[in-house]
DNA sequence: ATTTCATAGTTGGTGTAACAACTATTCATG
DNA sequence: CATGAATAGTTGTTACACCAACTATGAAAT
C-alpha cells in the first residue's frame, strides 16, 4: 500500500518546524533579529566571548553558517569580533552595549514563545514527545557513521 | 529561572528536522533530486498534471517556492510545464518519461526512509507524538488570524 | 626545525523558505 | 460590457543549511 505525503512523520515534523520558525520570525522582526541569529545572541547573553567554533558546536550548525550570521550580527551592531590571543585562528564574539541591551527585551519574548508553544501540553506528554523525537533523530543518525 | 537553548522544544524539533532532511538528502543525491523537489515528484507520481497552485496547497508551500522548484525540475528533464487550456493563468506539471521512470526507483527509497525513521517506535507512541505535534502547530497558528 | 596533520574561519555555489511587488488572466458586479 | 477584485505565476531580496575548496594558524612527529 502506497503512502501519501501526509503519512510521512518527517513531513509533519518539517511543517511544524516551519510554523514555529514563522511564528518566532514574526516576533523578532521588530528587533531586526532573524530567528537563527537570535540563537547566537541567546548564547552570548548567557556567556559572552564565545568563539565561532564553540557556537557552531553548541548550535550544531555548520561553521559557514555561523561565520555569515556573525558577520551579519556585527553589521547590525549587536556584536563585534576579535581574534583570540591564545589562538590566532579563533575569533571570539563579544556583545556591544546595543547587543547587551537587546537581551533585556528579547529574552522575555523567547520564554513567552516557549510558553505559547507548550500551552495545553502536560509535562508528562512533553517528556514523552521529546523521547520520541530523540528516537527519530537516532534512527537517522546512524547514517553518519 | 532562565531557560537554556536545549530547554526549548522548538529547537529540538528544528534540529530533528535538520537531521531528517540531511538524511533524505543523502539518499536522494544519486538521483539528482533535492528533498523538496522530491515532494513535488511524489505528488506527480500519484497524480500527473497538477497545477503549481494545487501543489502549493498540498505541500503548504509558498507559490514562489513551487515555481522555482518546478523550473528546476523542468531543467533536469523530470517534468515539463504547460499552460492549462481552461485557465490560461494556470500551469500544469507533467512527468516526462524520465520523470516517470524515476518514480520506480525513488518511491521505494521514500518508504524505506519512513521505515527507518519510525524504527523502534510503536504505533501508539507515534499517534501520541503526532497529536502533540498538532497541538504545537495549533498553539502558534493562532498568530495567523 | 621542518614536514605533516589538524583546526578555525572564509568564500562560492546550490537548495529551500518567506515576503513584496509585479504581469497576466479570470471573475463579479453594477 | 466595463471596471475592479481575485487568482496563478514570476522575479527580486533576505536568511538559512550544507558542501567543497581555500587561507591561516597551531600541534605533533621525527
mmCIF file of C-alpha atoms (C1' of nucleotides) in Angstrom:
data_model
loop_
_atom_site.group_PDB
_atom_site.id
_atom_site.type_symbol
_atom_site.label_atom_id
_atom_site.label_comp_id
_atom_site.label_asym_id
_atom_site.label_seq_id
_atom_site.Cartn_x
_atom_site.Cartn_y
_atom_site.Cartn_z
ATOM 1 C CA UNK A 1 0.000 0.000 0.000
ATOM 2 C CA UNK A 2 1.439 3.292 -1.043
ATOM 3 C CA UNK A 3 1.897 6.084 1.475
ATOM 4 C CA UNK A 4 0.606 9.576 0.797
ATOM 5 C CA UNK A 5 2.739 12.515 1.800
ATOM 6 C CA UNK A 6 0.713 13.091 4.914
ATOM 7 C CA UNK A 7 1.657 9.635 6.164
ATOM 8 C CA UNK A 8 5.296 10.605 6.481
ATOM 9 C CA UNK A 9 6.078 11.635 10.013
ATOM 10 C CA UNK A 10 9.129 13.506 8.751
ATOM 11 C CA UNK A 11 6.895 15.787 6.725
ATOM 12 C CA UNK A 12 4.715 16.552 9.719
ATOM 13 C CA UNK A 13 7.791 17.420 11.727
ATOM 14 C CA UNK A 14 9.065 19.601 8.917
ATOM 15 C CA UNK A 15 5.812 21.505 8.611
ATOM 16 C CA UNK A 16 5.527 22.012 12.338
ATOM 17 C CA UNK A 17 9.067 23.335 12.348
ATOM 18 C CA UNK A 18 8.173 25.806 9.610
ATOM 19 C CA UNK A 19 5.183 27.008 11.617
ATOM 20 C CA UNK A 20 7.369 27.530 14.662
ATOM 21 C CA UNK A 21 10.050 29.335 12.708
ATOM 22 C CA UNK A 22 7.493 31.569 11.048
ATOM 23 C CA UNK A 23 5.960 32.450 14.369
ATOM 24 C CA UNK A 24 9.193 33.392 16.099
ATOM 25 C CA UNK A 25 10.368 35.198 12.984
ATOM 26 C CA UNK A 26 7.378 37.480 13.291
ATOM 27 C CA UNK A 27 8.011 38.044 16.979
ATOM 28 C CA UNK A 28 11.641 39.025 16.419
ATOM 29 C CA UNK A 29 11.131 41.165 13.357
ATOM 30 C CA UNK A 30 10.768 44.403 15.272
ATOM 31 C CA UNK A 31 14.199 43.863 16.818
ATOM 32 C CA UNK A 32 15.871 43.400 13.436
ATOM 33 C CA UNK A 33 16.838 39.895 14.514
ATOM 34 C CA UNK A 34 16.351 36.744 12.440
ATOM 35 C CA UNK A 35 15.490 33.502 14.257
ATOM 36 C CA UNK A 36 18.859 31.800 13.909
ATOM 37 C CA UNK A 37 20.737 34.996 14.603
ATOM 38 C CA UNK A 38 18.798 35.131 17.809
ATOM 39 C CA UNK A 39 20.173 31.741 18.836
ATOM 40 C CA UNK A 40 23.694 33.121 18.654
ATOM 41 C CA UNK A 41 22.610 36.102 20.724
ATOM 42 C CA UNK A 42 20.981 33.784 23.277
ATOM 43 C CA UNK A 43 24.312 32.008 23.726
ATOM 44 C CA UNK A 44 26.184 35.278 24.078
ATOM 45 C CA UNK A 45 23.708 36.659 26.609
ATOM 46 C CA UNK A 46 24.422 33.548 28.620
ATOM 47 C CA UNK A 47 28.190 33.681 28.132
ATOM 48 C CA UNK A 48 29.923 36.462 26.272
ATOM 49 C CA UNK A 49 33.089 35.940 24.234
ATOM 50 C CA UNK A 50 32.452 32.514 22.736
ATOM 51 C CA UNK A 51 34.377 31.564 19.614
ATOM 52 C CA UNK A 52 32.529 30.902 16.388
ATOM 53 C CA UNK A 53 33.604 27.300 16.658
ATOM 54 C CA UNK A 54 32.103 26.937 20.127
ATOM 55 C CA UNK A 55 28.877 28.437 18.879
ATOM 56 C CA UNK A 56 28.904 26.136 15.895
ATOM 57 C CA UNK A 57 29.132 23.129 18.199
ATOM 58 C CA UNK A 58 26.527 24.312 20.655
ATOM 59 C CA UNK A 59 24.020 25.052 17.912
ATOM 60 C CA UNK A 60 25.001 22.012 15.861
ATOM 61 C CA UNK A 61 25.330 24.238 12.858
ATOM 62 C CA UNK A 62 27.856 24.363 10.074
ATOM 63 C CA UNK A 63 30.700 26.758 10.749
ATOM 64 C CA UNK A 64 29.975 28.538 7.489
ATOM 65 C CA UNK A 65 26.519 29.494 8.704
ATOM 66 C CA UNK A 66 27.906 30.785 11.964
ATOM 67 C CA UNK A 67 30.517 32.854 10.150
ATOM 68 C CA UNK A 68 27.935 34.518 7.966
ATOM 69 C CA UNK A 69 25.429 35.057 10.756
ATOM 70 C CA UNK A 70 28.172 36.528 12.956
ATOM 71 C CA UNK A 71 29.177 38.827 10.159
ATOM 72 C CA UNK A 72 25.551 39.848 9.820
ATOM 73 C CA UNK A 73 25.161 40.477 13.554
ATOM 74 C CA UNK A 74 28.334 42.544 13.507
ATOM 75 C CA UNK A 75 26.908 44.603 10.667
ATOM 76 C CA UNK A 76 23.829 45.263 12.760
ATOM 77 C CA UNK A 77 25.985 46.442 15.623
ATOM 78 C CA UNK A 78 24.936 43.780 18.134
ATOM 79 C CA UNK A 79 28.360 42.121 18.423
ATOM 80 C CA UNK A 80 31.962 42.684 17.484
ATOM 81 C CA UNK A 81 34.517 40.072 16.536
ATOM 82 C CA UNK A 82 38.048 39.858 17.800
ATOM 83 C CA UNK A 83 40.834 37.352 17.186
ATOM 84 C CA UNK A 84 41.629 35.226 20.207
ATOM 85 C CA UNK A 85 45.051 35.969 21.763
ATOM 86 C CA UNK A 86 45.921 32.361 22.613
ATOM 87 C CA UNK A 87 44.879 31.017 19.254
ATOM 88 C CA UNK A 88 45.109 33.450 16.393
ATOM 89 C CA UNK A 89 42.908 31.202 14.265
ATOM 90 C CA UNK A 90 39.898 31.565 16.529
ATOM 91 C CA UNK A 91 37.514 34.502 16.569
ATOM 92 C CA UNK A 92 35.584 35.439 19.669
ATOM 93 C CA UNK A 93 32.215 37.152 19.560
ATOM 94 C CA UNK A 94 31.504 39.898 22.089
ATOM 95 C CA UNK A 95 28.303 41.781 22.744
ATOM 96 C CA UNK A 96 28.231 45.504 22.086
ATOM 97 C CA UNK A 97 26.254 47.705 24.510
ATOM 98 C CA UNK A 98 23.457 47.590 21.962
ATOM 99 C CA UNK A 99 23.621 43.816 21.862
ATOM 100 C CA UNK A 100 23.540 43.595 25.661
ATOM 101 C CA UNK A 101 20.562 45.904 25.876
ATOM 102 C CA UNK A 102 18.730 43.838 23.298
ATOM 103 C CA UNK A 103 18.782 40.844 25.602
ATOM 104 C CA UNK A 104 16.573 42.524 28.165
ATOM 105 C CA UNK A 105 13.883 42.867 25.547
ATOM 106 C CA UNK A 106 14.307 39.633 23.614
ATOM 107 C CA UNK A 107 14.854 37.030 26.347
ATOM 108 C CA UNK A 108 11.369 37.550 27.793
ATOM 109 C CA UNK A 109 9.941 37.133 24.315
ATOM 110 C CA UNK A 110 11.805 33.867 23.827
ATOM 111 C CA UNK A 111 10.456 32.496 27.110
ATOM 112 C CA UNK A 112 6.976 33.681 26.329
ATOM 113 C CA UNK A 113 7.305 31.980 22.949
ATOM 114 C CA UNK A 114 8.109 28.697 24.641
ATOM 115 C CA UNK A 115 5.104 29.107 26.923
ATOM 116 C CA UNK A 116 2.857 29.569 23.908
ATOM 117 C CA UNK A 117 4.311 26.512 22.190
ATOM 118 C CA UNK A 118 3.730 24.139 25.088
ATOM 119 C CA UNK A 119 0.339 25.547 26.072
ATOM 120 C CA UNK A 120 -2.138 22.791 26.889
ATOM 121 C CA UNK A 121 0.578 20.135 26.893
ATOM 122 C CA UNK A 122 1.307 18.363 30.164
ATOM 123 C CA UNK A 123 4.847 17.835 31.394
ATOM 124 C CA UNK A 124 4.420 14.107 31.013
ATOM 125 C CA UNK A 125 3.238 14.476 27.439
ATOM 126 C CA UNK A 126 6.127 16.770 26.630
ATOM 127 C CA UNK A 127 8.680 14.398 28.098
ATOM 128 C CA UNK A 128 7.290 11.540 26.044
ATOM 129 C CA UNK A 129 7.304 13.763 22.980
ATOM 130 C CA UNK A 130 10.957 14.575 23.471
ATOM 131 C CA UNK A 131 11.781 10.908 23.907
ATOM 132 C CA UNK A 132 10.165 10.098 20.587
ATOM 133 C CA UNK A 133 11.982 12.996 18.937
ATOM 134 C CA UNK A 134 15.274 11.613 20.199
ATOM 135 C CA UNK A 135 14.427 8.144 18.931
ATOM 136 C CA UNK A 136 13.715 9.594 15.498
ATOM 137 C CA UNK A 137 16.953 11.562 15.494
ATOM 138 C CA UNK A 138 18.929 8.491 16.478
ATOM 139 C CA UNK A 139 17.248 6.385 13.818
ATOM 140 C CA UNK A 140 18.667 8.570 11.085
ATOM 141 C CA UNK A 141 21.921 9.493 12.788
ATOM 142 C CA UNK A 142 23.274 6.016 12.090
ATOM 143 C CA UNK A 143 23.950 7.127 8.544
ATOM 144 C CA UNK A 144 26.637 9.485 9.748
ATOM 145 C CA UNK A 145 28.900 6.720 10.960
ATOM 146 C CA UNK B 1 14.838 30.686 36.130
ATOM 147 C CA UNK B 2 16.366 31.197 32.728
ATOM 148 C CA UNK B 3 15.986 28.566 30.050
ATOM 149 C CA UNK B 4 18.985 27.286 28.137
ATOM 150 C CA UNK B 5 18.602 26.676 24.430
ATOM 151 C CA UNK B 6 18.205 22.962 24.967
ATOM 152 C CA UNK B 7 15.087 23.624 27.042
ATOM 153 C CA UNK B 8 13.232 24.971 24.035
ATOM 154 C CA UNK B 9 11.122 22.273 22.476
ATOM 155 C CA UNK B 10 11.049 24.253 19.246
ATOM 156 C CA UNK B 11 14.811 23.933 18.951
ATOM 157 C CA UNK B 12 14.667 20.200 19.444
ATOM 158 C CA UNK B 13 12.063 19.940 16.729
ATOM 159 C CA UNK B 14 14.146 22.130 14.465
ATOM 160 C CA UNK B 15 17.271 20.067 14.950
ATOM 161 C CA UNK B 16 15.432 16.802 14.431
ATOM 162 C CA UNK B 17 14.018 18.205 11.228
ATOM 163 C CA UNK B 18 17.501 19.096 10.046
ATOM 164 C CA UNK B 19 18.701 15.567 10.782
ATOM 165 C CA UNK B 20 15.838 14.121 8.801
ATOM 166 C CA UNK B 21 16.385 16.467 5.884
ATOM 167 C CA UNK B 22 20.089 15.713 5.833
ATOM 168 C CA UNK B 23 19.436 12.002 5.820
ATOM 169 C CA UNK B 24 16.952 12.012 2.960
ATOM 170 C CA UNK B 25 19.109 14.475 1.062
ATOM 171 C CA UNK B 26 21.906 11.929 1.103
ATOM 172 C CA UNK B 27 19.580 9.177 -0.024
ATOM 173 C CA UNK B 28 18.285 11.187 -2.992
ATOM 174 C CA UNK B 29 21.584 12.641 -4.086
ATOM 175 C CA UNK B 30 22.348 9.893 -6.572
ATOM 176 C CA UNK B 31 19.089 10.646 -8.381
ATOM 177 C CA UNK B 32 19.900 14.335 -8.768
ATOM 178 C CA UNK B 33 16.828 15.123 -6.700
ATOM 179 C CA UNK B 34 16.698 17.526 -3.764
ATOM 180 C CA UNK B 35 14.387 16.688 -0.829
ATOM 181 C CA UNK B 36 11.690 19.246 -1.530
ATOM 182 C CA UNK B 37 11.842 18.670 -5.251
ATOM 183 C CA UNK B 38 11.128 15.063 -4.438
ATOM 184 C CA UNK B 39 7.895 16.059 -2.709
ATOM 185 C CA UNK B 40 6.635 17.575 -5.937
ATOM 186 C CA UNK B 41 7.607 14.403 -7.771
ATOM 187 C CA UNK B 42 5.796 12.291 -5.164
ATOM 188 C CA UNK B 43 2.610 14.229 -5.869
ATOM 189 C CA UNK B 44 3.022 13.862 -9.610
ATOM 190 C CA UNK B 45 3.689 10.131 -9.370
ATOM 191 C CA UNK B 46 0.403 9.916 -7.549
ATOM 192 C CA UNK B 47 -1.482 12.186 -9.946
ATOM 193 C CA UNK B 48 0.111 13.677 -13.035
ATOM 194 C CA UNK B 49 -0.823 17.086 -14.409
ATOM 195 C CA UNK B 50 -1.359 19.061 -11.205
ATOM 196 C CA UNK B 51 -1.128 22.833 -11.380
ATOM 197 C CA UNK B 52 1.555 24.652 -9.450
ATOM 198 C CA UNK B 53 -1.149 26.156 -7.330
ATOM 199 C CA UNK B 54 -2.550 22.732 -6.400
ATOM 200 C CA UNK B 55 0.921 21.577 -5.479
ATOM 201 C CA UNK B 56 1.480 24.716 -3.463
ATOM 202 C CA UNK B 57 -1.658 23.962 -1.429
ATOM 203 C CA UNK B 58 -0.953 20.287 -0.949
ATOM 204 C CA UNK B 59 2.582 20.946 0.244
ATOM 205 C CA UNK B 60 1.614 24.056 2.178
ATOM 206 C CA UNK B 61 4.416 25.906 0.498
ATOM 207 C CA UNK B 62 4.640 29.383 -0.927
ATOM 208 C CA UNK B 63 3.834 29.518 -4.630
ATOM 209 C CA UNK B 64 7.178 31.176 -5.302
ATOM 210 C CA UNK B 65 8.999 28.139 -3.980
ATOM 211 C CA UNK B 66 6.920 25.816 -6.122
ATOM 212 C CA UNK B 67 7.555 27.929 -9.213
ATOM 213 C CA UNK B 68 11.300 27.792 -8.726
ATOM 214 C CA UNK B 69 11.400 24.117 -7.842
ATOM 215 C CA UNK B 70 9.227 23.309 -10.858
ATOM 216 C CA UNK B 71 11.544 25.313 -13.050
ATOM 217 C CA UNK B 72 14.435 23.366 -11.593
ATOM 218 C CA UNK B 73 12.755 20.009 -12.163
ATOM 219 C CA UNK B 74 11.993 21.030 -15.733
ATOM 220 C CA UNK B 75 15.648 21.878 -16.221
ATOM 221 C CA UNK B 76 16.574 18.418 -15.010
ATOM 222 C CA UNK B 77 14.189 16.889 -17.511
ATOM 223 C CA UNK B 78 11.874 15.209 -14.990
ATOM 224 C CA UNK B 79 8.785 17.268 -15.822
ATOM 225 C CA UNK B 80 7.514 19.704 -18.411
ATOM 226 C CA UNK B 81 5.174 22.626 -17.862
ATOM 227 C CA UNK B 82 2.200 23.516 -19.977
ATOM 228 C CA UNK B 83 -0.411 26.248 -19.666
ATOM 229 C CA UNK B 84 -3.835 24.938 -18.750
ATOM 230 C CA UNK B 85 -6.402 25.232 -21.544
ATOM 231 C CA UNK B 86 -9.367 26.165 -19.321
ATOM 232 C CA UNK B 87 -7.436 28.734 -17.347
ATOM 233 C CA UNK B 88 -4.571 30.357 -19.165
ATOM 234 C CA UNK B 89 -3.145 31.631 -15.899
ATOM 235 C CA UNK B 90 -2.512 28.168 -14.513
ATOM 236 C CA UNK B 91 0.431 25.939 -15.371
ATOM 237 C CA UNK B 92 0.188 22.165 -15.169
ATOM 238 C CA UNK B 93 3.162 19.966 -14.425
ATOM 239 C CA UNK B 94 3.517 16.713 -16.343
ATOM 240 C CA UNK B 95 6.026 13.925 -15.896
ATOM 241 C CA UNK B 96 8.451 13.227 -18.717
ATOM 242 C CA UNK B 97 9.325 9.561 -19.425
ATOM 243 C CA UNK B 98 12.484 10.179 -17.402
ATOM 244 C CA UNK B 99 10.422 11.549 -14.544
ATOM 245 C CA UNK B 100 8.054 8.592 -14.630
ATOM 246 C CA UNK B 101 10.918 6.119 -14.627
ATOM 247 C CA UNK B 102 12.470 7.876 -11.660
ATOM 248 C CA UNK B 103 9.444 7.049 -9.547
ATOM 249 C CA UNK B 104 10.097 3.325 -9.709
ATOM 250 C CA UNK B 105 13.459 3.886 -8.104
ATOM 251 C CA UNK B 106 12.662 6.686 -5.677
ATOM 252 C CA UNK B 107 9.310 5.653 -4.206
ATOM 253 C CA UNK B 108 10.760 2.529 -2.572
ATOM 254 C CA UNK B 109 13.500 4.673 -1.086
ATOM 255 C CA UNK B 110 10.964 7.092 0.364
ATOM 256 C CA UNK B 111 9.046 4.263 2.009
ATOM 257 C CA UNK B 112 12.218 2.676 3.285
ATOM 258 C CA UNK B 113 13.166 6.082 4.682
ATOM 259 C CA UNK B 114 9.935 6.243 6.625
ATOM 260 C CA UNK B 115 10.551 2.746 7.975
ATOM 261 C CA UNK B 116 13.960 3.803 9.232
ATOM 262 C CA UNK B 117 12.530 6.930 10.862
ATOM 263 C CA UNK B 118 9.857 5.106 12.857
ATOM 264 C CA UNK B 119 12.003 2.092 13.750
ATOM 265 C CA UNK B 120 11.527 1.075 17.367
ATOM 266 C CA UNK B 121 8.518 3.351 17.794
ATOM 267 C CA UNK B 122 5.146 1.736 18.477
ATOM 268 C CA UNK B 123 2.038 2.785 16.617
ATOM 269 C CA UNK B 124 0.552 4.084 19.853
ATOM 270 C CA UNK B 125 3.635 6.148 20.573
ATOM 271 C CA UNK B 126 3.625 7.559 17.070
ATOM 272 C CA UNK B 127 -0.039 8.505 17.254
ATOM 273 C CA UNK B 128 0.551 10.331 20.515
ATOM 274 C CA UNK B 129 3.581 12.029 19.016
ATOM 275 C CA UNK B 130 1.532 13.295 16.100
ATOM 276 C CA UNK B 131 -1.151 14.554 18.456
ATOM 277 C CA UNK B 132 1.414 16.598 20.331
ATOM 278 C CA UNK B 133 2.855 17.909 17.075
ATOM 279 C CA UNK B 134 -0.587 19.088 16.066
ATOM 280 C CA UNK B 135 -1.115 20.776 19.429
ATOM 281 C CA UNK B 136 2.154 22.629 18.984
ATOM 282 C CA UNK B 137 1.262 23.698 15.464
ATOM 283 C CA UNK B 138 -2.112 24.956 16.614
ATOM 284 C CA UNK B 139 -0.578 26.846 19.501
ATOM 285 C CA UNK B 140 1.391 29.035 17.126
ATOM 286 C CA UNK B 141 -1.111 29.103 14.288
ATOM 287 C CA UNK B 142 -3.294 31.484 16.250
ATOM 288 C CA UNK B 143 -0.937 34.259 15.243
ATOM 289 C CA UNK B 144 -2.014 33.923 11.652
ATOM 290 C CA UNK B 145 -5.549 35.058 12.320
ATOM 291 C "C1'" DA C 1 63.443 22.675 12.859
ATOM 292 C "C1'" DT C 2 60.872 21.091 9.019
ATOM 293 C "C1'" DT C 3 57.291 18.461 7.370
ATOM 294 C "C1'" DT C 4 52.742 16.976 8.114
ATOM 295 C "C1'" DC C 5 48.362 16.976 10.012
ATOM 296 C "C1'" DA C 6 44.630 19.187 12.325
ATOM 297 C "C1'" DT C 7 41.802 23.131 13.412
ATOM 298 C "C1'" DA C 8 39.280 27.954 12.851
ATOM 299 C "C1'" DG C 9 37.410 30.600 9.710
ATOM 300 C "C1'" DT C 10 36.132 32.393 4.844
ATOM 301 C "C1'" DT C 11 34.274 32.185 0.092
ATOM 302 C "C1'" DG C 12 31.484 30.314 -3.589
ATOM 303 C "C1'" DG C 13 27.701 27.612 -5.036
ATOM 304 C "C1'" DT C 14 23.032 25.170 -4.636
ATOM 305 C "C1'" DG C 15 18.679 24.409 -2.485
ATOM 306 C "C1'" DT C 16 14.948 25.750 0.477
ATOM 307 C "C1'" DA C 17 11.613 29.354 2.924
ATOM 308 C "C1'" DA C 18 9.113 33.714 3.213
ATOM 309 C "C1'" DC C 19 7.870 38.329 1.751
ATOM 310 C "C1'" DA C 20 6.927 42.187 -1.558
ATOM 311 C "C1'" DA C 21 5.987 43.753 -5.955
ATOM 312 C "C1'" DC C 22 4.952 42.660 -10.456
ATOM 313 C "C1'" DT C 23 2.236 40.612 -15.047
ATOM 314 C "C1'" DA C 24 -1.433 38.174 -16.988
ATOM 315 C "C1'" DT C 25 -5.718 36.205 -16.856
ATOM 316 C "C1'" DT C 26 -10.381 35.413 -14.974
ATOM 317 C "C1'" DC C 27 -14.385 36.595 -12.222
ATOM 318 C "C1'" DA C 28 -18.002 39.575 -10.170
ATOM 319 C "C1'" DT C 29 -20.737 43.426 -10.124
ATOM 320 C "C1'" DG C 30 -23.010 47.220 -11.439
ATOM 321 C "C1'" DC D 1 -19.648 45.014 -21.130
ATOM 322 C "C1'" DA D 2 -16.528 47.800 -18.448
ATOM 323 C "C1'" DT D 3 -14.293 48.285 -14.220
ATOM 324 C "C1'" DG D 4 -12.289 46.456 -10.228
ATOM 325 C "C1'" DA D 5 -11.211 42.454 -7.391
ATOM 326 C "C1'" DA D 6 -9.345 37.993 -7.167
ATOM 327 C "C1'" DT D 7 -6.234 34.411 -8.742
ATOM 328 C "C1'" DA D 8 -1.876 31.957 -10.973
ATOM 329 C "C1'" DG D 9 2.649 32.604 -11.701
ATOM 330 C "C1'" DT D 10 7.238 35.174 -11.891
ATOM 331 C "C1'" DT D 11 11.131 37.935 -10.173
ATOM 332 C "C1'" DG D 12 13.948 40.044 -6.569
ATOM 333 C "C1'" DT D 13 15.637 40.007 -1.933
ATOM 334 C "C1'" DT D 14 16.973 38.094 2.647
ATOM 335 C "C1'" DA D 15 18.021 34.279 5.615
ATOM 336 C "C1'" DC D 16 19.325 29.595 6.458
ATOM 337 C "C1'" DA D 17 21.585 24.874 5.578
ATOM 338 C "C1'" DC D 18 25.215 22.236 3.616
ATOM 339 C "C1'" DC D 19 29.113 21.056 0.699
ATOM 340 C "C1'" DA D 20 33.711 21.801 -1.410
ATOM 341 C "C1'" DA D 21 37.742 24.286 -1.667
ATOM 342 C "C1'" DC D 22 40.524 27.641 0.218
ATOM 343 C "C1'" DT D 23 43.822 30.508 3.830
ATOM 344 C "C1'" DA D 24 45.950 30.918 8.120
ATOM 345 C "C1'" DT D 25 47.475 29.229 12.282
ATOM 346 C "C1'" DG D 26 48.728 25.697 15.656
ATOM 347 C "C1'" DA D 27 50.268 20.961 17.129
ATOM 348 C "C1'" DA D 28 52.798 16.573 16.528
ATOM 349 C "C1'" DA D 29 56.418 13.752 14.980
ATOM 350 C "C1'" DT D 30 60.625 12.536 13.574
#
